[in-house]
Amino acid sequence: MNSQTPKQYLKIGSMTILEHTLQKLLSHPRIGKIIVAIHAQDHLFATLPIATHPQIHVVKGGSTRADSVLAGLRVLNDEQWALVHDAARPCVDHNDINRLINTVVETQQGAILATRISDTVKRAYQTNDNVIESSEDRTYLWGAATPQLFKVGELKSCLQIALNNHVPITDEASAIEYAGGHPLLVECRRDNIKITHPEDLALASFYLTNQMQKGDICE
């Protein structure tokens, strides 16, 4: 993001990205507790007004995403179900969260929010990554998003297995997959973007404003 400030603390309007994300989760009636994994060197979170909200619990995060997720899962019961969400996705829609939860309740199987790939996908050469080797069939390709919803005990076990085997984990579903599982895909809105690049801030601001004007409520 070309900023010395961690991206979750960059502001959209009067609030940080993280505050927008937490507000969206806190306002969902089916989410009872939010666990925030904070890096040991992070002194900014405690300065946010939302940090003292009674539904928010803070744990010390790890050096990787998998380590931080594990830290959060360890304070939960293995039989519970946990939604894992990116701090940099403040535009997630309540109704998408509802459909994810409903899918898991009905099937008793872990699932993730995702979007179908609509762009033509090119594969570059490993030896020259700005030269096209081939085009990929996008028919069955999806872009993974969050939240991702899994039973706590299963996700803890799969993350630990992946870490023990030094397998890079980019999302929770990839840990489940590595252990042989097949999570379900629940299609979500395309405005559930992950803020990664500077231009994403303006886009997220537009989406949040549009959602507030329409009223992002559960139906």
PDB file of C-alpha atoms in Angstrom:
ATOM      1  CA  MET A   1       0.000   0.000   0.000  1.00  0.00           C
ATOM      2  CA  ASN A   2       3.106   2.242   0.015  1.00  0.00           C
ATOM      3  CA  SER A   3       2.294   3.418   3.546  1.00  0.00           C
ATOM      4  CA  GLN A   4       4.092   3.074   6.873  1.00  0.00           C
ATOM      5  CA  THR A   5       0.702   2.585   8.509  1.00  0.00           C
ATOM      6  CA  PRO A   6      -0.558  -1.023   8.410  1.00  0.00           C
ATOM      7  CA  LYS A   7      -3.355  -1.146   5.850  1.00  0.00           C
ATOM      8  CA  GLN A   8      -6.041  -2.107   8.370  1.00  0.00           C
ATOM      9  CA  TYR A   9      -5.428   1.239  10.091  1.00  0.00           C
ATOM     10  CA  LEU A  10      -5.736   3.367   6.966  1.00  0.00           C
ATOM     11  CA  LYS A  11      -8.888   5.469   7.052  1.00  0.00           C
ATOM     12  CA  ILE A  12     -12.019   5.431   4.952  1.00  0.00           C
ATOM     13  CA  GLY A  13     -13.847   8.563   6.018  1.00  0.00           C
ATOM     14  CA  SER A  14     -13.596   8.987   9.783  1.00  0.00           C
ATOM     15  CA  MET A  15     -12.896   5.331  10.624  1.00  0.00           C
ATOM     16  CA  THR A  16     -10.095   2.891   9.954  1.00  0.00           C
ATOM     17  CA  ILE A  17     -10.602  -0.065   7.622  1.00  0.00           C
ATOM     18  CA  LEU A  18     -10.513  -2.366  10.655  1.00  0.00           C
ATOM     19  CA  GLU A  19     -13.231  -0.378  12.427  1.00  0.00           C
ATOM     20  CA  HIS A  20     -15.467  -0.556   9.354  1.00  0.00           C
ATOM     21  CA  THR A  21     -14.930  -4.320   9.194  1.00  0.00           C
ATOM     22  CA  LEU A  22     -15.604  -4.842  12.894  1.00  0.00           C
ATOM     23  CA  GLN A  23     -18.718  -2.640  12.795  1.00  0.00           C
ATOM     24  CA  LYS A  24     -20.068  -4.748   9.933  1.00  0.00           C
ATOM     25  CA  LEU A  25     -19.546  -7.945  11.936  1.00  0.00           C
ATOM     26  CA  LEU A  26     -20.814  -6.500  15.234  1.00  0.00           C
ATOM     27  CA  SER A  27     -24.045  -5.404  13.576  1.00  0.00           C
ATOM     28  CA  HIS A  28     -24.803  -8.921  12.312  1.00  0.00           C
ATOM     29  CA  PRO A  29     -27.348 -10.546  14.672  1.00  0.00           C
ATOM     30  CA  ARG A  30     -25.919 -14.063  14.295  1.00  0.00           C
ATOM     31  CA  ILE A  31     -22.375 -13.163  15.351  1.00  0.00           C
ATOM     32  CA  GLY A  32     -21.969 -13.238  19.125  1.00  0.00           C
ATOM     33  CA  LYS A  33     -18.239 -12.886  19.757  1.00  0.00           C
ATOM     34  CA  ILE A  34     -15.399 -11.423  17.699  1.00  0.00           C
ATOM     35  CA  ILE A  35     -11.801 -12.438  18.337  1.00  0.00           C
ATOM     36  CA  VAL A  36      -9.180 -10.057  16.964  1.00  0.00           C
ATOM     37  CA  ALA A  37      -5.635 -11.382  16.581  1.00  0.00           C
ATOM     38  CA  ILE A  38      -3.230  -8.487  17.120  1.00  0.00           C
ATOM     39  CA  HIS A  39       0.507  -8.525  16.439  1.00  0.00           C
ATOM     40  CA  ALA A  40       2.664  -8.175  19.545  1.00  0.00           C
ATOM     41  CA  GLN A  41       4.098  -4.907  18.190  1.00  0.00           C
ATOM     42  CA  ASP A  42       0.654  -3.440  17.416  1.00  0.00           C
ATOM     43  CA  HIS A  43      -0.045  -0.459  19.673  1.00  0.00           C
ATOM     44  CA  LEU A  44      -2.728   1.098  17.479  1.00  0.00           C
ATOM     45  CA  PHE A  45      -5.667  -1.217  18.097  1.00  0.00           C
ATOM     46  CA  ALA A  46      -5.916  -0.300  21.785  1.00  0.00           C
ATOM     47  CA  THR A  47      -6.361   3.366  20.805  1.00  0.00           C
ATOM     48  CA  LEU A  48      -9.512   2.672  18.777  1.00  0.00           C
ATOM     49  CA  PRO A  49     -12.850   3.294  20.538  1.00  0.00           C
ATOM     50  CA  ILE A  50     -14.157  -0.038  19.231  1.00  0.00           C
ATOM     51  CA  ALA A  51     -11.397  -1.926  21.086  1.00  0.00           C
ATOM     52  CA  THR A  52     -13.400  -1.776  24.337  1.00  0.00           C
ATOM     53  CA  HIS A  53     -16.601  -3.208  22.833  1.00  0.00           C
ATOM     54  CA  PRO A  54     -17.815  -6.070  25.068  1.00  0.00           C
ATOM     55  CA  GLN A  55     -18.183  -8.482  22.122  1.00  0.00           C
ATOM     56  CA  ILE A  56     -14.556  -8.007  21.055  1.00  0.00           C
ATOM     57  CA  HIS A  57     -11.813 -10.171  22.538  1.00  0.00           C
ATOM     58  CA  VAL A  58      -8.136  -9.670  21.695  1.00  0.00           C
ATOM     59  CA  VAL A  59      -5.506 -12.393  21.353  1.00  0.00           C
ATOM     60  CA  LYS A  60      -1.827 -12.154  20.466  1.00  0.00           C
ATOM     61  CA  GLY A  61      -1.369 -13.004  16.794  1.00  0.00           C
ATOM     62  CA  GLY A  62       1.483 -14.938  15.223  1.00  0.00           C
ATOM     63  CA  SER A  63       4.014 -14.379  12.470  1.00  0.00           C
ATOM     64  CA  THR A  64       1.762 -15.848   9.759  1.00  0.00           C
ATOM     65  CA  ARG A  65      -1.938 -15.845   8.957  1.00  0.00           C
ATOM     66  CA  ALA A  66      -2.216 -19.485  10.025  1.00  0.00           C
ATOM     67  CA  ASP A  67      -0.516 -18.774  13.365  1.00  0.00           C
ATOM     68  CA  SER A  68      -2.846 -15.836  14.041  1.00  0.00           C
ATOM     69  CA  VAL A  69      -5.966 -17.816  13.161  1.00  0.00           C
ATOM     70  CA  LEU A  70      -4.810 -20.650  15.410  1.00  0.00           C
ATOM     71  CA  ALA A  71      -4.325 -18.200  18.280  1.00  0.00           C
ATOM     72  CA  GLY A  72      -7.923 -17.073  17.902  1.00  0.00           C
ATOM     73  CA  LEU A  73      -9.293 -20.594  17.596  1.00  0.00           C
ATOM     74  CA  ARG A  74      -7.568 -21.732  20.794  1.00  0.00           C
ATOM     75  CA  VAL A  75      -9.912 -19.646  22.945  1.00  0.00           C
ATOM     76  CA  LEU A  76     -12.954 -21.399  21.449  1.00  0.00           C
ATOM     77  CA  ASN A  77     -14.515 -24.811  22.033  1.00  0.00           C
ATOM     78  CA  ASP A  78     -13.647 -27.446  19.415  1.00  0.00           C
ATOM     79  CA  GLU A  79     -17.344 -28.115  18.783  1.00  0.00           C
ATOM     80  CA  GLN A  80     -18.108 -24.494  17.930  1.00  0.00           C
ATOM     81  CA  TRP A  81     -18.154 -23.071  14.410  1.00  0.00           C
ATOM     82  CA  ALA A  82     -15.944 -20.081  13.617  1.00  0.00           C
ATOM     83  CA  LEU A  83     -16.162 -17.487  10.861  1.00  0.00           C
ATOM     84  CA  VAL A  84     -12.680 -16.335   9.829  1.00  0.00           C
ATOM     85  CA  HIS A  85     -12.667 -12.944   8.119  1.00  0.00           C
ATOM     86  CA  ASP A  86     -10.016 -10.675   6.619  1.00  0.00           C
ATOM     87  CA  ALA A  87      -9.604  -7.340   8.420  1.00  0.00           C
ATOM     88  CA  ALA A  88      -9.194  -5.707   5.002  1.00  0.00           C
ATOM     89  CA  ARG A  89     -12.663  -6.745   3.745  1.00  0.00           C
ATOM     90  CA  PRO A  90     -14.961  -4.050   5.213  1.00  0.00           C
ATOM     91  CA  CYS A  91     -17.615  -4.347   2.495  1.00  0.00           C
ATOM     92  CA  VAL A  92     -18.864  -7.863   3.248  1.00  0.00           C
ATOM     93  CA  ASP A  93     -22.643  -8.070   2.929  1.00  0.00           C
ATOM     94  CA  HIS A  94     -24.854  -9.276   5.776  1.00  0.00           C
ATOM     95  CA  ASN A  95     -26.999 -11.380   3.483  1.00  0.00           C
ATOM     96  CA  ASP A  96     -23.918 -13.139   2.101  1.00  0.00           C
ATOM     97  CA  ILE A  97     -22.889 -13.988   5.675  1.00  0.00           C
ATOM     98  CA  ASN A  98     -26.398 -15.311   6.295  1.00  0.00           C
ATOM     99  CA  ARG A  99     -26.287 -17.526   3.213  1.00  0.00           C
ATOM    100  CA  LEU A 100     -22.877 -18.861   4.255  1.00  0.00           C
ATOM    101  CA  ILE A 101     -24.127 -19.697   7.750  1.00  0.00           C
ATOM    102  CA  ASN A 102     -27.330 -21.260   6.393  1.00  0.00           C
ATOM    103  CA  THR A 103     -25.357 -23.439   3.966  1.00  0.00           C
ATOM    104  CA  VAL A 104     -23.135 -24.747   6.761  1.00  0.00           C
ATOM    105  CA  VAL A 105     -26.080 -25.322   9.123  1.00  0.00           C
ATOM    106  CA  GLU A 106     -27.940 -27.287   6.436  1.00  0.00           C
ATOM    107  CA  THR A 107     -24.967 -29.390   5.287  1.00  0.00           C
ATOM    108  CA  GLN A 108     -22.796 -29.522   8.432  1.00  0.00           C
ATOM    109  CA  GLN A 109     -19.867 -28.962   6.085  1.00  0.00           C
ATOM    110  CA  GLY A 110     -17.368 -26.090   6.042  1.00  0.00           C
ATOM    111  CA  ALA A 111     -17.816 -23.422   3.377  1.00  0.00           C
ATOM    112  CA  ILE A 112     -16.374 -20.155   2.104  1.00  0.00           C
ATOM    113  CA  LEU A 113     -17.637 -17.065   0.341  1.00  0.00           C
ATOM    114  CA  ALA A 114     -16.239 -16.802  -3.187  1.00  0.00           C
ATOM    115  CA  THR A 115     -16.825 -15.205  -6.584  1.00  0.00           C
ATOM    116  CA  ARG A 116     -16.761 -16.833  -9.998  1.00  0.00           C
ATOM    117  CA  ILE A 117     -13.806 -15.744 -12.132  1.00  0.00           C
ATOM    118  CA  SER A 118     -15.089 -13.607 -15.007  1.00  0.00           C
ATOM    119  CA  ASP A 119     -11.793 -12.374 -16.483  1.00  0.00           C
ATOM    120  CA  THR A 120      -9.776 -14.435 -18.926  1.00  0.00           C
ATOM    121  CA  VAL A 121      -6.992 -16.052 -16.897  1.00  0.00           C
ATOM    122  CA  LYS A 122      -3.464 -16.351 -18.300  1.00  0.00           C
ATOM    123  CA  ARG A 123      -0.668 -18.580 -17.022  1.00  0.00           C
ATOM    124  CA  ALA A 124       2.839 -17.117 -17.286  1.00  0.00           C
ATOM    125  CA  TYR A 125       6.058 -19.058 -17.719  1.00  0.00           C
ATOM    126  CA  GLN A 126       7.789 -19.876 -14.435  1.00  0.00           C
ATOM    127  CA  THR A 127      11.068 -18.725 -15.949  1.00  0.00           C
ATOM    128  CA  ASN A 128       9.621 -15.486 -17.350  1.00  0.00           C
ATOM    129  CA  ASP A 129       6.548 -14.336 -15.478  1.00  0.00           C
ATOM    130  CA  ASN A 130       5.551 -11.531 -17.849  1.00  0.00           C
ATOM    131  CA  VAL A 131       5.214 -13.837 -20.863  1.00  0.00           C
ATOM    132  CA  ILE A 132       2.012 -15.843 -21.451  1.00  0.00           C
ATOM    133  CA  GLU A 133       2.424 -19.606 -21.589  1.00  0.00           C
ATOM    134  CA  SER A 134      -1.270 -20.461 -21.941  1.00  0.00           C
ATOM    135  CA  SER A 135      -4.865 -19.485 -21.152  1.00  0.00           C
ATOM    136  CA  GLU A 136      -6.708 -21.259 -18.356  1.00  0.00           C
ATOM    137  CA  ASP A 137     -10.229 -22.654 -18.573  1.00  0.00           C
ATOM    138  CA  ARG A 138     -12.086 -20.376 -16.145  1.00  0.00           C
ATOM    139  CA  THR A 139     -15.294 -22.455 -16.172  1.00  0.00           C
ATOM    140  CA  TYR A 140     -14.604 -23.969 -12.774  1.00  0.00           C
ATOM    141  CA  LEU A 141     -12.384 -21.240 -11.324  1.00  0.00           C
ATOM    142  CA  TRP A 142     -13.444 -19.182  -8.291  1.00  0.00           C
ATOM    143  CA  GLY A 143     -11.805 -16.371  -6.361  1.00  0.00           C
ATOM    144  CA  ALA A 144     -11.796 -17.174  -2.641  1.00  0.00           C
ATOM    145  CA  ALA A 145     -13.120 -14.492  -0.281  1.00  0.00           C
ATOM    146  CA  THR A 146     -14.048 -14.379   3.407  1.00  0.00           C
ATOM    147  CA  PRO A 147     -15.666 -15.091   5.800  1.00  0.00           C
ATOM    148  CA  GLN A 148     -14.772 -18.775   5.736  1.00  0.00           C
ATOM    149  CA  LEU A 149     -16.755 -20.953   8.151  1.00  0.00           C
ATOM    150  CA  PHE A 150     -15.440 -24.174   9.694  1.00  0.00           C
ATOM    151  CA  LYS A 151     -15.792 -26.227  12.859  1.00  0.00           C
ATOM    152  CA  VAL A 152     -13.144 -25.037  15.306  1.00  0.00           C
ATOM    153  CA  GLY A 153     -11.608 -28.434  16.086  1.00  0.00           C
ATOM    154  CA  GLU A 154     -11.309 -29.428  12.434  1.00  0.00           C
ATOM    155  CA  LEU A 155      -9.761 -26.127  11.379  1.00  0.00           C
ATOM    156  CA  LYS A 156      -7.285 -26.141  14.293  1.00  0.00           C
ATOM    157  CA  SER A 157      -6.147 -29.643  13.383  1.00  0.00           C
ATOM    158  CA  CYS A 158      -5.798 -28.890   9.658  1.00  0.00           C
ATOM    159  CA  LEU A 159      -3.903 -25.646  10.247  1.00  0.00           C
ATOM    160  CA  GLN A 160      -1.502 -27.397  12.614  1.00  0.00           C
ATOM    161  CA  ILE A 161      -0.888 -30.202  10.110  1.00  0.00           C
ATOM    162  CA  ALA A 162      -0.117 -27.666   7.381  1.00  0.00           C
ATOM    163  CA  LEU A 163       2.214 -25.695   9.655  1.00  0.00           C
ATOM    164  CA  ASN A 164       4.031 -28.850  10.764  1.00  0.00           C
ATOM    165  CA  ASN A 165       4.636 -29.718   7.113  1.00  0.00           C
ATOM    166  CA  HIS A 166       5.683 -26.163   6.175  1.00  0.00           C
ATOM    167  CA  VAL A 167       2.827 -25.858   3.688  1.00  0.00           C
ATOM    168  CA  PRO A 168       2.048 -22.240   2.733  1.00  0.00           C
ATOM    169  CA  ILE A 169      -1.506 -21.411   3.797  1.00  0.00           C
ATOM    170  CA  THR A 170      -3.150 -18.461   2.055  1.00  0.00           C
ATOM    171  CA  ASP A 171      -6.626 -19.053   3.472  1.00  0.00           C
ATOM    172  CA  GLU A 172      -8.356 -21.446   5.856  1.00  0.00           C
ATOM    173  CA  ALA A 173      -9.880 -23.535   3.065  1.00  0.00           C
ATOM    174  CA  SER A 174      -6.405 -24.345   1.742  1.00  0.00           C
ATOM    175  CA  ALA A 175      -5.548 -25.956   5.099  1.00  0.00           C
ATOM    176  CA  ILE A 176      -8.728 -28.037   4.962  1.00  0.00           C
ATOM    177  CA  GLU A 177      -7.923 -29.022   1.368  1.00  0.00           C
ATOM    178  CA  TYR A 178      -4.382 -30.051   2.288  1.00  0.00           C
ATOM    179  CA  ALA A 179      -5.839 -32.440   4.872  1.00  0.00           C
ATOM    180  CA  GLY A 180      -8.161 -33.946   2.248  1.00  0.00           C
ATOM    181  CA  GLY A 181     -11.317 -31.892   2.830  1.00  0.00           C
ATOM    182  CA  HIS A 182     -13.535 -30.281   0.210  1.00  0.00           C
ATOM    183  CA  PRO A 183     -15.173 -27.067   1.494  1.00  0.00           C
ATOM    184  CA  LEU A 184     -18.300 -25.737  -0.189  1.00  0.00           C
ATOM    185  CA  LEU A 185     -18.400 -22.559  -2.286  1.00  0.00           C
ATOM    186  CA  VAL A 186     -21.062 -19.931  -1.547  1.00  0.00           C
ATOM    187  CA  GLU A 187     -21.210 -17.191  -4.165  1.00  0.00           C
ATOM    188  CA  CYS A 188     -21.002 -13.668  -2.750  1.00  0.00           C
ATOM    189  CA  ARG A 189     -21.312 -10.138  -4.049  1.00  0.00           C
ATOM    190  CA  ARG A 190     -18.392  -8.712  -5.975  1.00  0.00           C
ATOM    191  CA  ASP A 191     -18.158  -5.664  -3.727  1.00  0.00           C
ATOM    192  CA  ASN A 192     -16.674  -7.890  -0.990  1.00  0.00           C
ATOM    193  CA  ILE A 193     -13.208  -6.733  -2.035  1.00  0.00           C
ATOM    194  CA  LYS A 194      -9.963  -7.131  -0.128  1.00  0.00           C
ATOM    195  CA  ILE A 195      -8.176  -3.794   0.166  1.00  0.00           C
ATOM    196  CA  THR A 196      -4.709  -4.527  -1.183  1.00  0.00           C
ATOM    197  CA  HIS A 197      -3.707  -1.680  -3.502  1.00  0.00           C
ATOM    198  CA  PRO A 198      -3.976   2.121  -2.983  1.00  0.00           C
ATOM    199  CA  GLU A 199      -6.782   2.440  -5.540  1.00  0.00           C
ATOM    200  CA  ASP A 200      -8.848  -0.082  -3.543  1.00  0.00           C
ATOM    201  CA  LEU A 201      -9.440   2.530  -0.817  1.00  0.00           C
ATOM    202  CA  ALA A 202     -11.532   4.732  -3.095  1.00  0.00           C
ATOM    203  CA  LEU A 203     -13.439   1.714  -4.400  1.00  0.00           C
ATOM    204  CA  ALA A 204     -14.161   0.455  -0.880  1.00  0.00           C
ATOM    205  CA  SER A 205     -15.298   3.942   0.143  1.00  0.00           C
ATOM    206  CA  PHE A 206     -17.738   3.976  -2.775  1.00  0.00           C
ATOM    207  CA  TYR A 207     -19.084   0.518  -1.914  1.00  0.00           C
ATOM    208  CA  LEU A 208     -19.501   1.351   1.784  1.00  0.00           C
ATOM    209  CA  THR A 209     -21.304   4.600   0.998  1.00  0.00           C
ATOM    210  CA  ASN A 210     -23.593   2.772  -1.416  1.00  0.00           C
ATOM    211  CA  GLN A 211     -24.313   0.037   1.140  1.00  0.00           C
ATOM    212  CA  MET A 212     -25.118   2.571   3.872  1.00  0.00           C
ATOM    213  CA  GLN A 213     -27.470   4.465   1.568  1.00  0.00           C
ATOM    214  CA  LYS A 214     -29.303   1.263   0.681  1.00  0.00           C
ATOM    215  CA  GLY A 215     -29.157  -0.119   4.224  1.00  0.00           C
ATOM    216  CA  ASP A 216     -27.021  -3.253   4.570  1.00  0.00           C
ATOM    217  CA  ILE A 217     -29.355  -5.301   6.735  1.00  0.00           C
ATOM    218  CA  CYS A 218     -30.203  -8.978   6.961  1.00  0.00           C
ATOM    219  CA  GLU A 219     -33.306 -10.051   5.101  1.00  0.00           C
TER     220      GLU A 219
END
